[in-house]
PDB file of C-alpha atoms in Angstrom:
ATOM      1  CA  GLY A   1     132.030  13.059  78.910  1.00 58.00           C
ATOM      2  CA  MET A   2     130.774  16.516  78.024  1.00 69.00           C
ATOM      3  CA  PRO A   3     129.813  18.743  80.977  1.00 73.00           C
ATOM      4  CA  VAL A   4     126.065  18.880  81.550  1.00 77.00           C
ATOM      5  CA  PRO A   5     124.626  22.376  80.805  1.00 80.00           C
ATOM      6  CA  PRO A   6     123.855  24.350  84.018  1.00 79.00           C
ATOM      7  CA  ASP A   7     120.146  24.884  83.309  1.00 85.00           C
ATOM      8  CA  LYS A   8     119.699  21.149  82.740  1.00 88.00           C
ATOM      9  CA  LEU A   9     121.402  20.453  86.077  1.00 88.00           C
ATOM     10  CA  ALA A  10     119.300  22.983  87.970  1.00 89.00           C
ATOM     11  CA  ALA A  11     116.062  21.397  86.723  1.00 92.00           C
ATOM     12  CA  ALA A  12     117.207  17.802  87.255  1.00 94.00           C
ATOM     13  CA  SER A  13     115.799  15.395  89.841  1.00 95.00           C
ATOM     14  CA  ASP A  14     117.974  14.443  92.797  1.00 95.00           C
ATOM     15  CA  GLU A  15     118.309  10.971  91.315  1.00 94.00           C
ATOM     16  CA  SER A  16     119.589  12.258  87.952  1.00 93.00           C
ATOM     17  CA  LEU A  17     122.033  14.542  89.731  1.00 93.00           C
ATOM     18  CA  MET A  18     123.293  11.559  91.697  1.00 93.00           C
ATOM     19  CA  GLU A  19     123.794   9.562  88.504  1.00 91.00           C
ATOM     20  CA  TRP A  20     125.872  12.470  87.166  1.00 91.00           C
ATOM     21  CA  VAL A  21     127.872  12.524  90.406  1.00 91.00           C
ATOM     22  CA  GLN A  22     128.574   8.835  89.781  1.00 90.00           C
ATOM     23  CA  GLN A  23     129.972   9.867  86.393  1.00 89.00           C
ATOM     24  CA  GLY A  24     132.271  12.409  88.058  1.00 86.00           C
ATOM     25  CA  GLU A  25     130.204  15.536  87.315  1.00 87.00           C
ATOM     26  CA  GLU A  26     131.246  18.021  90.022  1.00 85.00           C
ATOM     27  CA  ALA A  27     128.568  20.596  89.217  1.00 90.00           C
ATOM     28  CA  ALA A  28     125.886  17.981  89.979  1.00 91.00           C
ATOM     29  CA  PHE A  29     127.413  17.465  93.427  1.00 91.00           C
ATOM     30  CA  THR A  30     127.308  21.222  94.068  1.00 90.00           C
ATOM     31  CA  ILE A  31     123.582  21.334  93.331  1.00 93.00           C
ATOM     32  CA  LEU A  32     122.874  18.388  95.655  1.00 94.00           C
ATOM     33  CA  TYR A  33     124.861  20.220  98.319  1.00 94.00           C
ATOM     34  CA  GLN A  34     122.782  23.358  97.755  1.00 93.00           C
ATOM     35  CA  ARG A  35     119.577  21.323  98.015  1.00 95.00           C
ATOM     36  CA  TYR A  36     120.493  19.268 101.072  1.00 95.00           C
ATOM     37  CA  GLY A  37     123.377  20.918 102.950  1.00 94.00           C
ATOM     38  CA  ASP A  38     121.274  23.091 105.268  1.00 93.00           C
ATOM     39  CA  ARG A  39     118.614  20.437 105.759  1.00 93.00           C
ATOM     40  CA  LEU A  40     121.128  17.798 106.822  1.00 94.00           C
ATOM     41  CA  TYR A  41     122.994  20.254 109.019  1.00 94.00           C
ATOM     42  CA  ARG A  42     119.693  20.992 110.846  1.00 92.00           C
ATOM     43  CA  TYR A  43     118.937  17.291 111.139  1.00 94.00           C
ATOM     44  CA  PHE A  44     122.364  16.536 112.650  1.00 94.00           C
ATOM     45  CA  TYR A  45     122.182  19.603 114.894  1.00 92.00           C
ATOM     46  CA  ARG A  46     118.931  18.425 116.425  1.00 91.00           C
ATOM     47  CA  MET A  47     119.837  14.729 116.561  1.00 92.00           C
ATOM     48  CA  LEU A  48     123.243  15.331 118.194  1.00 90.00           C
ATOM     49  CA  GLY A  49     122.227  17.489 121.124  1.00 87.00           C
ATOM     50  CA  GLN A  50     122.547  20.859 119.361  1.00 85.00           C
ATOM     51  CA  ASP A  51     126.302  20.705 118.965  1.00 88.00           C
ATOM     52  CA  GLU A  52     127.060  23.104 116.088  1.00 90.00           C
ATOM     53  CA  GLU A  53     130.597  21.922 115.539  1.00 91.00           C
ATOM     54  CA  GLN A  54     129.630  18.268 115.440  1.00 92.00           C
ATOM     55  CA  ALA A  55     126.650  18.983 113.176  1.00 93.00           C
ATOM     56  CA  GLY A  56     129.032  20.758 110.792  1.00 93.00           C
ATOM     57  CA  ASP A  57     131.519  17.875 110.899  1.00 93.00           C
ATOM     58  CA  PHE A  58     128.823  15.276 110.291  1.00 95.00           C
ATOM     59  CA  THR A  59     127.399  17.262 107.372  1.00 95.00           C
ATOM     60  CA  GLN A  60     130.859  17.477 105.754  1.00 91.00           C
ATOM     61  CA  GLU A  61     131.450  13.805 106.379  1.00 92.00           C
ATOM     62  CA  LEU A  62     128.108  12.838 104.854  1.00 94.00           C
ATOM     63  CA  PHE A  63     128.824  14.807 101.672  1.00 93.00           C
ATOM     64  CA  MET A  64     132.352  13.381 101.551  1.00 89.00           C
ATOM     65  CA  LYS A  65     130.782   9.900 101.506  1.00 88.00           C
ATOM     66  CA  LEU A  66     128.786  11.049  98.489  1.00 87.00           C
ATOM     67  CA  VAL A  67     131.959  12.086  96.661  1.00 84.00           C
ATOM     68  CA  GLU A  68     134.159   9.180  97.742  1.00 84.00           C
ATOM     69  CA  ARG A  69     131.649   6.366  97.243  1.00 87.00           C
ATOM     70  CA  PRO A  70     128.924   7.572  94.861  1.00 87.00           C
ATOM     71  CA  GLU A  71     128.447   3.970  93.710  1.00 88.00           C
ATOM     72  CA  ALA A  72     126.965   3.175  97.158  1.00 89.00           C
ATOM     73  CA  PHE A  73     123.802   5.019  96.100  1.00 90.00           C
ATOM     74  CA  ASP A  74     121.114   2.542  95.092  1.00 84.00           C
ATOM     75  CA  THR A  75     119.665   4.121  91.945  1.00 78.00           C
ATOM     76  CA  ARG A  76     116.303   2.364  92.506  1.00 83.00           C
ATOM     77  CA  ARG A  77     115.697   4.342  95.705  1.00 87.00           C
ATOM     78  CA  ARG A  78     114.640   7.928  96.168  1.00 92.00           C
ATOM     79  CA  PHE A  79     117.786   9.953  96.771  1.00 94.00           C
ATOM     80  CA  SER A  80     116.337  11.721  99.826  1.00 93.00           C
ATOM     81  CA  SER A  81     115.304   8.431 101.499  1.00 92.00           C
ATOM     82  CA  TRP A  82     118.731   6.952 100.899  1.00 93.00           C
ATOM     83  CA  PHE A  83     120.568  10.100 102.037  1.00 94.00           C
ATOM     84  CA  TYR A  84     118.590  10.456 105.272  1.00 94.00           C
ATOM     85  CA  ALA A  85     119.088   6.750 105.963  1.00 92.00           C
ATOM     86  CA  VAL A  86     122.877   7.202 105.644  1.00 93.00           C
ATOM     87  CA  ALA A  87     122.656  10.244 107.950  1.00 95.00           C
ATOM     88  CA  GLY A  88     120.556   8.222 110.404  1.00 93.00           C
ATOM     89  CA  ASN A  89     123.181   5.463 110.489  1.00 92.00           C
ATOM     90  CA  MET A  90     125.908   8.010 111.224  1.00 94.00           C
ATOM     91  CA  VAL A  91     123.820   9.270 114.156  1.00 93.00           C
ATOM     92  CA  LYS A  92     123.233   5.703 115.438  1.00 90.00           C
ATOM     93  CA  ASN A  93     126.968   5.009 115.344  1.00 90.00           C
ATOM     94  CA  GLU A  94     127.603   8.215 117.240  1.00 91.00           C
ATOM     95  CA  TYR A  95     125.085   7.224 119.941  1.00 88.00           C
ATOM     96  CA  ARG A  96     126.888   3.879 120.271  1.00 86.00           C
ATOM     97  CA  ARG A  97     130.199   5.657 120.593  1.00 86.00           C
ATOM     98  CA  ARG A  98     128.763   7.966 123.254  1.00 83.00           C
ATOM     99  CA  GLN A  99     127.409   5.020 125.221  1.00 83.00           C
ATOM    100  CA  ARG A 100     130.917   3.581 125.324  1.00 81.00           C
ATOM    101  CA  ASN A 101     132.369   6.967 126.347  1.00 73.00           C
ATOM    102  CA  PRO A 102     129.465   8.634 128.135  1.00 63.00           C
ATOM    103  CA  LEU A 103     129.426  12.399 128.599  1.00 53.00           C
ATOM    104  CA  PRO A 104     128.938  13.734 132.123  1.00 51.00           C
ATOM    105  CA  ALA A 105     125.239  13.790 133.044  1.00 49.00           C
ATOM    106  CA  ALA A 106     123.373  17.017 132.330  1.00 44.00           C
ATOM    107  CA  LEU A 107     122.999  19.378 135.270  1.00 39.00           C
ATOM    108  CA  PRO A 108     119.508  19.694 136.732  1.00 40.00           C
ATOM    109  CA  GLU A 109     119.151  23.293 135.545  1.00 38.00           C
ATOM    110  CA  ASP A 110     119.328  22.064 131.951  1.00 40.00           C
ATOM    111  CA  GLN A 111     116.001  20.316 132.473  1.00 39.00           C
ATOM    112  CA  LEU A 112     112.822  21.955 131.311  1.00 38.00           C
ATOM    113  CA  PRO A 113     111.101  23.611 134.286  1.00 38.00           C
ATOM    114  CA  GLU A 114     108.007  21.674 135.323  1.00 37.00           C
ATOM    115  CA  THR A 115     105.814  24.679 136.049  1.00 36.00           C
ATOM    116  CA  GLN A 116     106.294  28.370 135.578  1.00 39.00           C
ATOM    117  CA  PRO A 117     103.899  31.295 135.886  1.00 36.00           C
ATOM    118  CA  ARG A 118     102.148  31.385 132.534  1.00 42.00           C
ATOM    119  CA  GLN A 119     101.847  35.146 132.332  1.00 41.00           C
ATOM    120  CA  LEU A 120     105.651  35.326 132.380  1.00 41.00           C
ATOM    121  CA  PHE A 121     105.853  33.193 129.255  1.00 42.00           C
ATOM    122  CA  SER A 122     103.108  35.007 127.446  1.00 45.00           C
ATOM    123  CA  GLN A 123     105.414  38.061 127.517  1.00 45.00           C
ATOM    124  CA  LEU A 124     108.423  36.231 126.127  1.00 49.00           C
ATOM    125  CA  ASP A 125     109.381  36.605 122.517  1.00 53.00           C
ATOM    126  CA  ALA A 126     109.328  33.900 119.874  1.00 62.00           C
ATOM    127  CA  LYS A 127     113.061  33.234 120.265  1.00 64.00           C
ATOM    128  CA  VAL A 128     112.636  32.007 123.831  1.00 65.00           C
ATOM    129  CA  ARG A 129     109.611  29.882 122.896  1.00 70.00           C
ATOM    130  CA  ARG A 130     111.698  28.401 120.116  1.00 74.00           C
ATOM    131  CA  GLU A 131     114.443  27.522 122.624  1.00 77.00           C
ATOM    132  CA  TYR A 132     111.929  25.693 124.795  1.00 77.00           C
ATOM    133  CA  LEU A 133     110.679  23.813 121.758  1.00 80.00           C
ATOM    134  CA  GLU A 134     114.283  22.863 120.885  1.00 83.00           C
ATOM    135  CA  LYS A 135     114.840  21.613 124.440  1.00 84.00           C
ATOM    136  CA  ALA A 136     111.638  19.636 124.388  1.00 85.00           C
ATOM    137  CA  VAL A 137     112.557  18.094 121.010  1.00 88.00           C
ATOM    138  CA  ALA A 138     116.036  17.263 122.325  1.00 88.00           C
ATOM    139  CA  SER A 139     114.458  15.425 125.277  1.00 88.00           C
ATOM    140  CA  LEU A 140     112.671  12.926 122.998  1.00 91.00           C
ATOM    141  CA  SER A 141     114.289   9.529 122.480  1.00 91.00           C
ATOM    142  CA  PRO A 142     116.350   9.314 119.254  1.00 91.00           C
ATOM    143  CA  ALA A 143     113.720   7.112 117.560  1.00 91.00           C
ATOM    144  CA  HIS A 144     110.870   9.517 118.341  1.00 93.00           C
ATOM    145  CA  ARG A 145     112.937  12.627 117.593  1.00 93.00           C
ATOM    146  CA  SER A 146     114.017  11.303 114.226  1.00 93.00           C
ATOM    147  CA  CYS A 147     110.428  10.563 113.079  1.00 94.00           C
ATOM    148  CA  PHE A 148     109.203  13.902 114.429  1.00 92.00           C
ATOM    149  CA  LEU A 149     111.927  15.920 112.651  1.00 91.00           C
ATOM    150  CA  LEU A 150     111.597  14.056 109.365  1.00 92.00           C
ATOM    151  CA  ARG A 151     107.847  14.735 109.416  1.00 91.00           C
ATOM    152  CA  TYR A 152     107.677  18.340 110.654  1.00 86.00           C
ATOM    153  CA  GLN A 153     111.077  19.795 109.827  1.00 85.00           C
ATOM    154  CA  GLU A 154     111.729  17.968 106.560  1.00 87.00           C
ATOM    155  CA  GLU A 155     108.017  17.570 105.704  1.00 87.00           C
ATOM    156  CA  LEU A 156     108.504  14.043 104.395  1.00 91.00           C
ATOM    157  CA  SER A 157     105.588  11.659 103.910  1.00 93.00           C
ATOM    158  CA  ILE A 158     104.889   8.851 106.383  1.00 94.00           C
ATOM    159  CA  GLN A 159     105.790   6.382 103.624  1.00 94.00           C
ATOM    160  CA  GLU A 160     109.167   8.037 103.040  1.00 93.00           C
ATOM    161  CA  ILE A 161     109.943   8.158 106.760  1.00 95.00           C
ATOM    162  CA  SER A 162     109.032   4.491 106.999  1.00 95.00           C
ATOM    163  CA  GLU A 163     111.634   3.730 104.292  1.00 91.00           C
ATOM    164  CA  ILE A 164     114.261   5.901 105.960  1.00 92.00           C
ATOM    165  CA  VAL A 165     113.956   4.511 109.474  1.00 92.00           C
ATOM    166  CA  GLY A 166     113.139   0.966 108.343  1.00 92.00           C
ATOM    167  CA  CYS A 167     109.876   0.626 110.322  1.00 91.00           C
ATOM    168  CA  PRO A 168     106.287  -0.033 109.249  1.00 93.00           C
ATOM    169  CA  GLU A 169     104.172   3.075 108.574  1.00 94.00           C
ATOM    170  CA  GLY A 170     102.008   2.306 111.628  1.00 92.00           C
ATOM    171  CA  THR A 171     105.075   2.445 113.864  1.00 92.00           C
ATOM    172  CA  VAL A 172     106.130   5.760 112.335  1.00 95.00           C
ATOM    173  CA  LYS A 173     102.651   7.184 112.957  1.00 93.00           C
ATOM    174  CA  SER A 174     102.597   6.044 116.564  1.00 91.00           C
ATOM    175  CA  ARG A 175     106.092   7.477 117.166  1.00 93.00           C
ATOM    176  CA  ILE A 176     105.030  10.822 115.728  1.00 92.00           C
ATOM    177  CA  HIS A 177     101.827  10.735 117.775  1.00 89.00           C
ATOM    178  CA  TYR A 178     103.814   9.951 120.918  1.00 89.00           C
ATOM    179  CA  ALA A 179     106.360  12.702 120.156  1.00 90.00           C
ATOM    180  CA  LEU A 180     103.592  15.274 119.670  1.00 87.00           C
ATOM    181  CA  ARG A 181     101.945  14.225 122.917  1.00 86.00           C
ATOM    182  CA  ARG A 182     105.258  14.443 124.789  1.00 87.00           C
ATOM    183  CA  LEU A 183     106.033  17.887 123.355  1.00 84.00           C
ATOM    184  CA  ASN A 184     102.551  19.060 124.139  1.00 81.00           C
ATOM    185  CA  GLU A 185     102.879  17.956 127.768  1.00 81.00           C
ATOM    186  CA  GLN A 186     106.300  19.521 128.127  1.00 78.00           C
ATOM    187  CA  LEU A 187     105.354  22.790 126.493  1.00 76.00           C
ATOM    188  CA  SER A 188     101.874  23.297 127.884  1.00 73.00           C
ATOM    189  CA  CYS A 189     103.348  23.646 131.364  1.00 65.00           C
ATOM    190  CA  VAL A 190     105.689  26.411 130.234  1.00 59.00           C
ATOM    191  CA  LEU A 191     103.994  28.057 127.304  1.00 55.00           C
ATOM    192  CA  GLY A 192     100.343  27.893 128.151  1.00 52.00           C
ATOM    193  CA  PRO A 193      97.731  26.045 126.103  1.00 50.00           C
ATOM    194  CA  GLU A 194      98.207  27.753 122.743  1.00 47.00           C
ATOM    195  CA  ILE A 195     100.890  25.366 121.411  1.00 40.00           C
TER     196      ILE A 195
END
């Protein structure tokens, strides 16, 4: 059909854009990529052990799925819930693959130090604190990490996360609570009590 005017595309909901993608509208795909490309790259980066190359590959692959099989999108669902669920399945499959071909175990120095002089850390800049946070997040189990990131990085509602991960809302809440407690324990020993 006729191309959709750019201003109409820019203002459209994710779901409308996806319906246009299903009709072969390339510009609609571009806008979905602009909306979600960075977010999904960050999600993959943190779910896959901070491997930039793999995060990039998975992001491309996810968007290729969108182009190659747009009809797989269930138009009754929220686009974001569906898209994160697809991303989550890709991550699960990757974990399975890794279990079959395990990587060498991490060296002890990769572990977060148990205790460190606090005054040392109070002098460190935000970048280093951020790295400790990343390490602590990476140490969570996949189930806890996923709920934590969807809540605090993607700022999704408990209800939406529950749809994405396919668990009751109570389970999502307890996973987030557990993740926060774990992070707090890990970080209070290195960063002092202000986290």
